[in-house]
Short mmCIF file of C-alpha atoms in Angstrom, two decimals:
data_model
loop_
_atom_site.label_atom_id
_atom_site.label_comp_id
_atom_site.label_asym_id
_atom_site.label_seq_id
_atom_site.Cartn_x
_atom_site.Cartn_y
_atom_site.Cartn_z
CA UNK A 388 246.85 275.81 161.31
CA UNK A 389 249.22 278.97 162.07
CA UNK A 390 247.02 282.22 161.96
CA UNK A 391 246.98 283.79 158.43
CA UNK A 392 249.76 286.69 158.61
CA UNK A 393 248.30 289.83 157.56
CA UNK A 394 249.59 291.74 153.90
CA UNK A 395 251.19 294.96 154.76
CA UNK A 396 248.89 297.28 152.27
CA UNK A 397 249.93 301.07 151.67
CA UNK A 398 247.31 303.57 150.66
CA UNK A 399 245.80 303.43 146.86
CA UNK A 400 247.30 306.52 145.74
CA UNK A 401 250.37 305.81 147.29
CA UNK A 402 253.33 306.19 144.57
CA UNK A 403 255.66 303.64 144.15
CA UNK A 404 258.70 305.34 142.24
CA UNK A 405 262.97 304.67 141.81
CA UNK A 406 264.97 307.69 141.62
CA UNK A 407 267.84 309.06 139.50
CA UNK A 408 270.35 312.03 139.21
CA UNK A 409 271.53 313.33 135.75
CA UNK A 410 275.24 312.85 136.07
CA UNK A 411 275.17 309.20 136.98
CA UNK A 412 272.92 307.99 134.90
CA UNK A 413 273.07 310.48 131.25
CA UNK A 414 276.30 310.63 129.61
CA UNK A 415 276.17 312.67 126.63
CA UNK A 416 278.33 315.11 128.64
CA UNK A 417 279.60 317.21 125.39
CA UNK A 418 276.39 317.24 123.23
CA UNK A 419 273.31 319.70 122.64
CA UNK A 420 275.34 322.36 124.15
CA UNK A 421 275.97 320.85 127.23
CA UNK A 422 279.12 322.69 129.17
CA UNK A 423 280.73 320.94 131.88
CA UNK A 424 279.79 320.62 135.46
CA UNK A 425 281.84 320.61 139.00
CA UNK A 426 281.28 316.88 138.62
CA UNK A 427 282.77 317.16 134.80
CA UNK A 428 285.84 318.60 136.58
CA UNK A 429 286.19 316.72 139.48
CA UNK A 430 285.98 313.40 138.22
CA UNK A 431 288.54 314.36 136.04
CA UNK A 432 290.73 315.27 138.15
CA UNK A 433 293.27 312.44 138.63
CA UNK A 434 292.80 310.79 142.08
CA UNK A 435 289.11 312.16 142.90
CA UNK A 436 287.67 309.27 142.17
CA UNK A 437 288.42 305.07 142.27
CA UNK A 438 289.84 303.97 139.21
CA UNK A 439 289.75 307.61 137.32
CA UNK A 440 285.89 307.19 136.30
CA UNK A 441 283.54 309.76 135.01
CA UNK A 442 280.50 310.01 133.49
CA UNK A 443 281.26 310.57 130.68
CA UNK A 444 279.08 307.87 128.98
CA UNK A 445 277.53 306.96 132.55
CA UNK A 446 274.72 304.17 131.40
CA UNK A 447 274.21 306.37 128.22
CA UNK A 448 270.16 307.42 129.63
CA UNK A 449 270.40 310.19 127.16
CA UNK A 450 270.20 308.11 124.17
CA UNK A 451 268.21 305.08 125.81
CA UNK A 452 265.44 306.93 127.73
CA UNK A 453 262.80 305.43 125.95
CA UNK A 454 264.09 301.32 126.34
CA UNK A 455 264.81 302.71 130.15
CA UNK A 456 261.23 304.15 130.72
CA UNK A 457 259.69 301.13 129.12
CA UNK A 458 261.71 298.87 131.42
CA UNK A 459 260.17 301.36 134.63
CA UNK A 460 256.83 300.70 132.96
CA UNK A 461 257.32 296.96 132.17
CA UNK A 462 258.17 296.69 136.54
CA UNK A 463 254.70 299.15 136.99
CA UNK A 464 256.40 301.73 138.86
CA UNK A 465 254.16 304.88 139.31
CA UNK A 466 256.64 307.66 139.57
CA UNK A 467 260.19 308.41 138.51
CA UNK A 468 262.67 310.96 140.10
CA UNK A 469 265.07 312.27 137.99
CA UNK A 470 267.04 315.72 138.26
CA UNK A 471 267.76 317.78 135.71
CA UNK A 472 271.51 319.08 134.30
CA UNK A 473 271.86 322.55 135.62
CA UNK A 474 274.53 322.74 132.51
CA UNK A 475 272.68 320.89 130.24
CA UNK A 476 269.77 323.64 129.91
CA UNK A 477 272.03 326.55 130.75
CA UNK A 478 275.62 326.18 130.01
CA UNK A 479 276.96 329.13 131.90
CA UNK A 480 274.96 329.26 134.85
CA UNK A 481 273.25 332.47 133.37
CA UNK A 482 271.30 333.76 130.41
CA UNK A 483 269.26 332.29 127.95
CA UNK A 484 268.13 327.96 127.93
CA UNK A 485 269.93 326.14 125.17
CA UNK A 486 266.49 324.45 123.85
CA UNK A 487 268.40 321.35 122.33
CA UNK A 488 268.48 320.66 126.38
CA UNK A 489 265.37 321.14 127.28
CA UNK A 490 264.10 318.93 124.05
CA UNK A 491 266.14 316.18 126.11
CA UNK A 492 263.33 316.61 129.05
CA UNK A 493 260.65 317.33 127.02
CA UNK A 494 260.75 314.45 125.30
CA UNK A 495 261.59 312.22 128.73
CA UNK A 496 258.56 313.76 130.36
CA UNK A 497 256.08 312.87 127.23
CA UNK A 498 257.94 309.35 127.33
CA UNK A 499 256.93 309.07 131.52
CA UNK A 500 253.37 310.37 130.87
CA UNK A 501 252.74 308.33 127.62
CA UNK A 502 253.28 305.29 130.02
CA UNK A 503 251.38 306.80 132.94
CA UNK A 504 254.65 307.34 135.09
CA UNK A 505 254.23 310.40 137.27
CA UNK A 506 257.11 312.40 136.63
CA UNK A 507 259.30 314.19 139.67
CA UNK A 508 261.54 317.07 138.69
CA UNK A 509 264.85 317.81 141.08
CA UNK A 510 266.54 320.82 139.72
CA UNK A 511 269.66 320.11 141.29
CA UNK A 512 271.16 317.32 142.27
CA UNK A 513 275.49 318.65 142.61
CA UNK A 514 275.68 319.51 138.99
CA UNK A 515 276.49 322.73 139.68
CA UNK A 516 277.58 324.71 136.19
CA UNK A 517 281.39 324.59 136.13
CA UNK A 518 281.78 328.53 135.37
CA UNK A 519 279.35 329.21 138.61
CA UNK A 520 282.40 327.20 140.52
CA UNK A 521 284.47 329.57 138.85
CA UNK A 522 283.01 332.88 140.28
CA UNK A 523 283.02 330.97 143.50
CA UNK A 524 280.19 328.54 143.53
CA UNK A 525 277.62 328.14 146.26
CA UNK A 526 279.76 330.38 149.07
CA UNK A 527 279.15 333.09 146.79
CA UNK A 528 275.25 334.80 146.91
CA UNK A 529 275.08 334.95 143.08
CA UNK A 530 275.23 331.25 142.78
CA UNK A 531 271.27 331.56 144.95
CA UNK A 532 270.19 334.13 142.44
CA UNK A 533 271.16 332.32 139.25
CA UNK A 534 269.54 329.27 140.96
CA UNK A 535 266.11 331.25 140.75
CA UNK A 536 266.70 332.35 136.90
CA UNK A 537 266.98 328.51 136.49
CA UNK A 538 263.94 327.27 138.25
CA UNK A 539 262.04 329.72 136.51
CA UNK A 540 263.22 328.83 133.19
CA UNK A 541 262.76 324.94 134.12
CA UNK A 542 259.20 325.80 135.64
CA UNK A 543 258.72 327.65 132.46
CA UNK A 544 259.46 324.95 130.43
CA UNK A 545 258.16 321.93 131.92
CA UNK A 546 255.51 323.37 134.48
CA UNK A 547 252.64 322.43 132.11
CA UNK A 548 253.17 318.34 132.20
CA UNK A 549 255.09 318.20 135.38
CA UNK A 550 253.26 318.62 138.73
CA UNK A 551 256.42 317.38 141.26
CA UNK A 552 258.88 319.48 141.88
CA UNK A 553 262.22 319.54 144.13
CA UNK A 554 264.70 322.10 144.50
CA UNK A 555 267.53 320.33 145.86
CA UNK A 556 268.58 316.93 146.77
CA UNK A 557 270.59 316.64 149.90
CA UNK A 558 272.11 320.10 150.06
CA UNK A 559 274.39 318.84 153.17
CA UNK A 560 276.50 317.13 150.59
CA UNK A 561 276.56 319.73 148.38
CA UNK A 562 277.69 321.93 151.23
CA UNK A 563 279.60 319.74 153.20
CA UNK A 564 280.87 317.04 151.48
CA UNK A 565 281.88 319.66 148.76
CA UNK A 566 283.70 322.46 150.10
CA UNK A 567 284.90 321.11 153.56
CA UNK A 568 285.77 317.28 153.06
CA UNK A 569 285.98 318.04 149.59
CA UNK A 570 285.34 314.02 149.02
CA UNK A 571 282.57 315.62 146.40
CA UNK A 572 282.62 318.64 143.57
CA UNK A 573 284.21 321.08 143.54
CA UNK A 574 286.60 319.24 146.10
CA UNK A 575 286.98 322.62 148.25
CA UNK A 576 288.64 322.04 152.25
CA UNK A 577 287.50 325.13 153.49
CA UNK A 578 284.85 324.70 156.72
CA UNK A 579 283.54 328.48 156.16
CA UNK A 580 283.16 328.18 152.81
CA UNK A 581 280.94 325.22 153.63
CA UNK A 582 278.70 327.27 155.92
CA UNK A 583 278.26 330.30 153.20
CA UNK A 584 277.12 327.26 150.71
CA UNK A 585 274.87 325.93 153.79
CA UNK A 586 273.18 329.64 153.51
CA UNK A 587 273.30 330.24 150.04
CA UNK A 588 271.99 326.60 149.16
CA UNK A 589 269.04 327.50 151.45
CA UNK A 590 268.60 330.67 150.22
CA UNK A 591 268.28 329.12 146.83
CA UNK A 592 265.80 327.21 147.64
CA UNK A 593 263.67 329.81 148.79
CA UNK A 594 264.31 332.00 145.72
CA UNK A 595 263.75 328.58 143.79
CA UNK A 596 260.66 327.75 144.97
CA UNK A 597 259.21 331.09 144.56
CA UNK A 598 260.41 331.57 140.66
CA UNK A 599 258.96 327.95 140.19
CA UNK A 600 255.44 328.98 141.86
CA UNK A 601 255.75 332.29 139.52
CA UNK A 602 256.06 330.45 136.54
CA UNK A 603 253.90 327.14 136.47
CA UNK A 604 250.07 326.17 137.15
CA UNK A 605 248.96 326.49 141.03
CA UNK A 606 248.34 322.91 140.97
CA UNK A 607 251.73 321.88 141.09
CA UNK A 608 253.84 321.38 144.51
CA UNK A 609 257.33 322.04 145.26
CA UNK A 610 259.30 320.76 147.68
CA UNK A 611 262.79 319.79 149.44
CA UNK A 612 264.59 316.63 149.37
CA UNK A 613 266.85 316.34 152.63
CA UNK A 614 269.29 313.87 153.92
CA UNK A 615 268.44 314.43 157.24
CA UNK A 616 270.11 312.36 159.85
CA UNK A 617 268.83 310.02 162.43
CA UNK A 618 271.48 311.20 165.21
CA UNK A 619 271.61 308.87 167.95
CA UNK A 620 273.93 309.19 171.45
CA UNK A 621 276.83 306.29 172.20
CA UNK A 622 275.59 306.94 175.72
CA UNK A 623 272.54 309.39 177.90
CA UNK A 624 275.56 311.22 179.30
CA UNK A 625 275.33 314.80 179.42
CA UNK A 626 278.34 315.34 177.07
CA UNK A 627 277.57 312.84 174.56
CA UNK A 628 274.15 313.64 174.15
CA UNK A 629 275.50 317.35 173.53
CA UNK A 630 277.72 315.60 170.94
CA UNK A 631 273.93 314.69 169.32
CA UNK A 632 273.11 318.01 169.23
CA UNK A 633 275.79 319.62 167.60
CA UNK A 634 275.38 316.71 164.45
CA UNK A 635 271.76 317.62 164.86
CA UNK A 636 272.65 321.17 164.32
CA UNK A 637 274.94 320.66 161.31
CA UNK A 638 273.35 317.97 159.89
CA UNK A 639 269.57 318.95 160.51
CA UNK A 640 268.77 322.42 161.69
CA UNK A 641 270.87 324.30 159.38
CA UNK A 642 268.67 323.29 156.78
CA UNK A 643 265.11 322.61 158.33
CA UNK A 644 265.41 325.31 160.06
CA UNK A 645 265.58 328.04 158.18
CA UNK A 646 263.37 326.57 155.27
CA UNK A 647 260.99 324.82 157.52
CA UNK A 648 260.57 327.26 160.82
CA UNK A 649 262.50 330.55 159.36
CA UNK A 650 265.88 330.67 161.92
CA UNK A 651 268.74 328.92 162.42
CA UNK A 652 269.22 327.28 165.59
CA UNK A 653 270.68 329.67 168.31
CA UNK A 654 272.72 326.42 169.20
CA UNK A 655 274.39 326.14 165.28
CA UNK A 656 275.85 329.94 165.94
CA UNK A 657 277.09 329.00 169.39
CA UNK A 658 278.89 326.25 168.45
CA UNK A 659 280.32 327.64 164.93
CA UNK A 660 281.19 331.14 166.66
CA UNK A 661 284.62 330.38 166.13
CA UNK A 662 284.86 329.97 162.51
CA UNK A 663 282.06 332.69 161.97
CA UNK A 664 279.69 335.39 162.42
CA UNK A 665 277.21 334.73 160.07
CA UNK A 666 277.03 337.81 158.74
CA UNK A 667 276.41 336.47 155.18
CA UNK A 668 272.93 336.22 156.54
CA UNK A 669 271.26 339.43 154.94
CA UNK A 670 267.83 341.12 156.42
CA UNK A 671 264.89 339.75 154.61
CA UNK A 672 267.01 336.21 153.80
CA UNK A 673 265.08 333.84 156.33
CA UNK A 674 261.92 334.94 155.08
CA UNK A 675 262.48 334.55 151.40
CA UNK A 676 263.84 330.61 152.49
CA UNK A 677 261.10 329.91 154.53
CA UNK A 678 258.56 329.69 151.99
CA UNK A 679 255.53 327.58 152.45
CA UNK A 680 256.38 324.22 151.29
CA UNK A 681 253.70 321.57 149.60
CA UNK A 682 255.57 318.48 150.96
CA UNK A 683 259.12 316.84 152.11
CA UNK A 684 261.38 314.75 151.03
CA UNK A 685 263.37 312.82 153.05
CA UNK A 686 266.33 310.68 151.99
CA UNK A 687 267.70 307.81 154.39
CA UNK A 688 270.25 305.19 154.18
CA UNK A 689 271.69 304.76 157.78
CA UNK A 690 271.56 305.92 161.19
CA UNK A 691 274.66 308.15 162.77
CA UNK A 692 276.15 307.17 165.97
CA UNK A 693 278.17 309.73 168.24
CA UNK A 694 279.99 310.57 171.47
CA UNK A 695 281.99 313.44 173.10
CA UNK A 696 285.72 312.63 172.00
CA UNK A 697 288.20 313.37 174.82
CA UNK A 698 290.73 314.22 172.65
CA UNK A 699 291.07 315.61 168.65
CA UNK A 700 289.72 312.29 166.64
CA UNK A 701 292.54 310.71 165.14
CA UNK A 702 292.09 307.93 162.14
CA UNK A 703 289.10 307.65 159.32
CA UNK A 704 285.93 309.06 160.69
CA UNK A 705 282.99 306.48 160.91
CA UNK A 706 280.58 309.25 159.58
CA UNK A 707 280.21 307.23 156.53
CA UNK A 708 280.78 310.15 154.14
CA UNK A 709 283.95 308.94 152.46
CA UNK A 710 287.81 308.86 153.36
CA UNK A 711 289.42 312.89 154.08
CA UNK A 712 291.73 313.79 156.04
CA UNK A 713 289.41 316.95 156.69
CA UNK A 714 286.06 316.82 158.15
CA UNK A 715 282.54 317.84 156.57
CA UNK A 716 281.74 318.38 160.15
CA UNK A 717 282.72 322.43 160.81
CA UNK A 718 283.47 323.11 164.34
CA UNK A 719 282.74 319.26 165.29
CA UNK A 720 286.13 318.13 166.22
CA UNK A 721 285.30 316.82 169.72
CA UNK A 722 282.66 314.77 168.27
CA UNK A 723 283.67 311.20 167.47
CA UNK A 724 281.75 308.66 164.84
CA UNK A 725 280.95 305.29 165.60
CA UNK A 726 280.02 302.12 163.45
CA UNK A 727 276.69 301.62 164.07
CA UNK A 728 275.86 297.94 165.05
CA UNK A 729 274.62 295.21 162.60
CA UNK A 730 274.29 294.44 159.20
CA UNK A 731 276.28 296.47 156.41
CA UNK A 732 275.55 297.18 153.13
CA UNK A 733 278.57 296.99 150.43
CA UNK A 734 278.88 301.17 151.67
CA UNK A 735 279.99 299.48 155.03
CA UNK A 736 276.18 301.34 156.33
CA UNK A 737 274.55 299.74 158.80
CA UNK A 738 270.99 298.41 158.26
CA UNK A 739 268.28 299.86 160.43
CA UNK A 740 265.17 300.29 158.98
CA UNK A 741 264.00 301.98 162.77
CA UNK A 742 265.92 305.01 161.64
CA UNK A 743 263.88 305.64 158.29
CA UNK A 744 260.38 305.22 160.77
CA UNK A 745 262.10 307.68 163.82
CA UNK A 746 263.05 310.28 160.58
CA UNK A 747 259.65 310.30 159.28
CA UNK A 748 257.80 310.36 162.59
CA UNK A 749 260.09 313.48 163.69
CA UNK A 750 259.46 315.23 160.81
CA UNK A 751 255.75 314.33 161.09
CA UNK A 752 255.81 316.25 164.72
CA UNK A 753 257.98 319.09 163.29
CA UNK A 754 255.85 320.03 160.58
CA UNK A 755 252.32 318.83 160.93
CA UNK A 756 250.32 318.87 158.08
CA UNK A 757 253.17 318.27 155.72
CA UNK A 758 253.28 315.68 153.19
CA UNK A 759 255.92 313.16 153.48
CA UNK A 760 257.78 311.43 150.19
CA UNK A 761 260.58 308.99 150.86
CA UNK A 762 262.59 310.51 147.56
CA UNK A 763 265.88 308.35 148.30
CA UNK A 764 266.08 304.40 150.30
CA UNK A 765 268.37 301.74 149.00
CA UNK A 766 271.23 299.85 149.74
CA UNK A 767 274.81 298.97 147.26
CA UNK A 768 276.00 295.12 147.22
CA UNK A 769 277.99 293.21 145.58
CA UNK A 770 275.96 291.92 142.35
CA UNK A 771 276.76 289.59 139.72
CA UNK A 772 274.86 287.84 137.00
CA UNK A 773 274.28 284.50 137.54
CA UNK A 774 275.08 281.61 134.36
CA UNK A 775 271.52 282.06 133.44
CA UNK A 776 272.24 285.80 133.15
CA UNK A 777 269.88 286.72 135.92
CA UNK A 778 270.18 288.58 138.61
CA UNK A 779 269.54 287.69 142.08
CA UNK A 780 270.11 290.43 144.88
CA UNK A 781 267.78 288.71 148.02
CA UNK A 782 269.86 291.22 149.83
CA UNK A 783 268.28 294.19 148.54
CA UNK A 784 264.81 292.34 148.55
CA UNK A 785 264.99 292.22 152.54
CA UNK A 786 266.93 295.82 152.77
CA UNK A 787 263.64 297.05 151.01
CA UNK A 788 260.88 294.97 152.58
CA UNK A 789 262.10 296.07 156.30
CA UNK A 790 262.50 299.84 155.22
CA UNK A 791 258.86 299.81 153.30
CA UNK A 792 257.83 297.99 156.58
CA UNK A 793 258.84 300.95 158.74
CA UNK A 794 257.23 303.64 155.89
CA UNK A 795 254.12 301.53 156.86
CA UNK A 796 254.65 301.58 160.30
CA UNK A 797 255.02 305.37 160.40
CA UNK A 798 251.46 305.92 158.48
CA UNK A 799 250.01 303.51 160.33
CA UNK A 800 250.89 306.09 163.55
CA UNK A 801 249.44 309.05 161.46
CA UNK A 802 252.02 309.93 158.99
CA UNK A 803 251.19 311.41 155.59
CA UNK A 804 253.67 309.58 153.61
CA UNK A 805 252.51 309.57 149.79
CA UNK A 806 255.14 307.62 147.74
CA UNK A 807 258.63 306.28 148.29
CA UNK A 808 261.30 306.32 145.40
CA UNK A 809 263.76 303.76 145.63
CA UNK A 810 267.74 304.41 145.27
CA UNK A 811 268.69 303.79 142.37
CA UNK A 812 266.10 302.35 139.53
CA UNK A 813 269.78 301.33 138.14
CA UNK A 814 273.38 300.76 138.72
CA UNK A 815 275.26 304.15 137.58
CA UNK A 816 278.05 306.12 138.75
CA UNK A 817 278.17 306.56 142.08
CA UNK A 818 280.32 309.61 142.51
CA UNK A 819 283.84 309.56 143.89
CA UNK A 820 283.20 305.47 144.25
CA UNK A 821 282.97 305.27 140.19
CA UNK A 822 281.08 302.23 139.12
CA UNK A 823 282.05 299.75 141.98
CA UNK A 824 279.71 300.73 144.04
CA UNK A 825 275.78 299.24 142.44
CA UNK A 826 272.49 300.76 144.12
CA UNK A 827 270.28 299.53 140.91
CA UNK A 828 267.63 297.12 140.86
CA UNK A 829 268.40 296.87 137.33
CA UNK A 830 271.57 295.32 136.84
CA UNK A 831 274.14 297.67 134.27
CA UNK A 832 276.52 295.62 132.34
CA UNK A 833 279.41 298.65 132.22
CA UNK A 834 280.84 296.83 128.92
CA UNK A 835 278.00 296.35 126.92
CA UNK A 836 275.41 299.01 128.88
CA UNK A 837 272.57 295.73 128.75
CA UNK A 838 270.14 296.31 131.67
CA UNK A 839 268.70 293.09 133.34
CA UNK A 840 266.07 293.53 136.12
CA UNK A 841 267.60 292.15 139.58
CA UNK A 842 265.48 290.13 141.35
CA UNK A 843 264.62 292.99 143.67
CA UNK A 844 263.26 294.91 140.92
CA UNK A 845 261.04 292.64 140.29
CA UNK A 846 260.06 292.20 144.13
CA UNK A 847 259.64 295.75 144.33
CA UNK A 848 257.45 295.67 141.18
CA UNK A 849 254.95 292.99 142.36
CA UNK A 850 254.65 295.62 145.19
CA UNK A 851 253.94 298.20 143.06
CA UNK A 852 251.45 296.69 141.03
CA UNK A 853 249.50 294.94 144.03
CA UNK A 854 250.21 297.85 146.40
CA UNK A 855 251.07 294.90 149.11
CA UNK A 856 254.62 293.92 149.63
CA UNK A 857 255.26 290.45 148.70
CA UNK A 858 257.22 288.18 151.46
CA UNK A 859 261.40 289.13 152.02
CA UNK A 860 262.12 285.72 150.84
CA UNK A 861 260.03 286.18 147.32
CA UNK A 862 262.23 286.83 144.07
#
């Protein structure tokens, strides 16, 4: 008989959790007070994104909260990740909290704990108030400061039943993908206004963190959620493997370093010298974002393959950060993208699980001692219902069963890695794709807004319950 294979078991207190963000997934876009966001705008801006969609109604989560936590409870996830809307709670971007929005997550946090679902708080997930973008959004300082009177008044109100907290998700998007592809909100093509955003997204971070310490219990932990990339050279010659570093730079340091180490790389200003100074940087500003963090997050989807171009890159950039005929990449125009080999994911990503172990094992050398949470992991196909209505995605079953394999892998080398939240717990609006694009395990019929558990969801429960994952090929 063939040798027993051995169960891949995680750690008892290990959190098994799926992840949200409030614009894809609420709806309810004009009610309790709620003002519009940069996403509001965008999306309605004719040709921003496929097919015109918003999110308007999104999957309607406002309204169905309670079916939608019972659904996480009914699969015995742990956690949930959701963010909250900036606009939502504090229509202009200033002042006083409208408490009709608040109520909203309030009554979604009692919902999580009365099912004993740990809840995780992200503050800002690209929802920036629309009338911030109008005094110049997150190039501007102000935009970090009115960050801080948010936190606090979120820490403020929540800080008592809440213990995770994150400041941002993926502020390279927000910086990059915003104001110098301008593929997301506000839409912006302007590669220094995308490095003032880098800075001022950091900054608010710092000043986030701080207001959120200042106003909740000490027990409670605060932390980051970064899309860091998994850079890798086309070649090990000298100028491709410089080609690495400057991704690294934009991609990476920009944000860990400042937040995690408390300076910008020397090799960021080099090779951005000629779009600026950096003067924006104030005395006293790398200190007040370097504040000591209580854990990471790190999101990962697919690894990034360059080389040295020989000429100006000509044609769509394989960066995998949407079609724009200007880059999120300041300063980067000698760098060229490649298709990374193997599988793809509906995204057109590549599947390679080694670059969600290499991520967490860097970081685990970078910062030692810091907790690890995988906040974002997932993969978009093609899903359809079956004549029996159900679901069956064995796709996303092996996408997720090789990356929780390599979050195993990575604590089994020493790394603290605490919970993983998979992307998405259902199929919502996925930005400038609209709805065609479906991360879910639970399957969203966009007509009727019925969710049905994909097979995967179910996979991923039987690991959560049995903290074991069950074979690839079990649905």
């Amino acid at each position: 008989m063939p040798e027993p294979v051995n169960p891949v078991t995680f750690p008892p207190a290990f959190l098994w959790g799926a992840a949200t963000s409030a614009y894809q997934i609420e709806g309810a876009v004009r009610e309790d007070g709620r003002t519009p966001s940069i996403w509001d705008t965008f999306s309605h801006t004719p040709g921003k994104t496929a097919g015109g969609e918003h999110g308007d109604i999104a999957v309607d989560h406002y309204h169905r909260y309670r079916d939608d936590v019972k659904l996480m409870a009914d699969l015995g996830l742990t956690a949930y990740r959701f963010s909250v809307s900036w606009s939502r709670v504090q229509p202009t971007g200033r002042g006083p909290a409208v408490q009709r929005g608040l109520d909203f997550y309030r009554r979604l946090v009692d919902e999580l704990l009365e099912h004993n679902i740990k809840p995780a708080v992200t503050l800002y997930h690209w929802d920036l108030p629309q009338e911030l973008e109008d005094a110049g959004g997150w190039p501007e300082r102000e935009t970090a400061l009115r960050f801080a009177e948010y936190a606090q008044i979120m820490g403020e109100a929540l800080g008592d039943r809440v213990e995770q907290w994150i400041t941002l998700n993926e502020p390279w998007c927000s910086a990059f993908l915003g104001y110098a592809s301008g593929v997301h909100a506000p839409g912006r093509t302007e590669p220094l206004a995308s490095l003032r955003a880098a800075h001022h997204l950091n900054l608010a971070h710092g000043l986030g963190t701080s207001a959120l310490r200042a106003s909740m219990p000490a027990r409670n932990t605060v932390a980051v959620s970064l899309n860091s990339s998994v850079v890798r050279p086309l070649s090990q010659t000298p100028a491709d493997l410089a080609a690495v570093q400057k991704i690294d730079d934009l991609a990476n340091g920009v944000f860990h370093g400042p937040m995690l180490h408390g300076a910008y790389p020397e090799t960021l200003f080099a090779a951005t010298s000629s779009l600026t100074d950096w003067s924006y940087v104030l005395d006293g500003d790398l200190a007040l974002i370097n504040q000591p963090l209580d854990a990471l997050g790190l999101n990962y989807y697919t690894p990034t393959l360059v080389s040295a171009a020989e000429e100006k890159p000509s044609g769509p950039r394989a960066d995998g950060h949407g079609a724009s005929d200007f880059s999120p990449w300041p300063a980067a125009d000698d760098v060229l993208f490649h298709q990374s080999p193997g599988e793809r994911t509906e995204m057109g990503w590549s599947i390679d699980p080694t670059g969600l172990h290499d991520l967490i094992m860097r970081y685990t050398k970078m910062a030692p001692g810091l907790p690890i949470y995988v906040t974002e992991n997932g993969a978009a196909y093609d899903d359809k219902p079956e004549s029996d209505g159900r679901v069956h995605d064995p796709e996303r079953i092996a996408y997720l069963h090789g990356h929780l394999r390599a979050v195993r892998r990575a604590i089994a080398e020493g790394a603290d890695v605490r919970g993983y939240f998979l992307w998405s717990l259902m199929d919502n609006f996925e930005w400038a794709y609209g709805y065609g694009k479906r991360f879910g395990a639970v399957y969203v019929d966009y007509a009727t807004l019925a969710r049905t558990p994909k097979s995967s969801a179910l996979w991923y429960g039987r690991a959560a319950r049995s903290g074991t994952l069950p074979p690839a090929g079990l649905e």
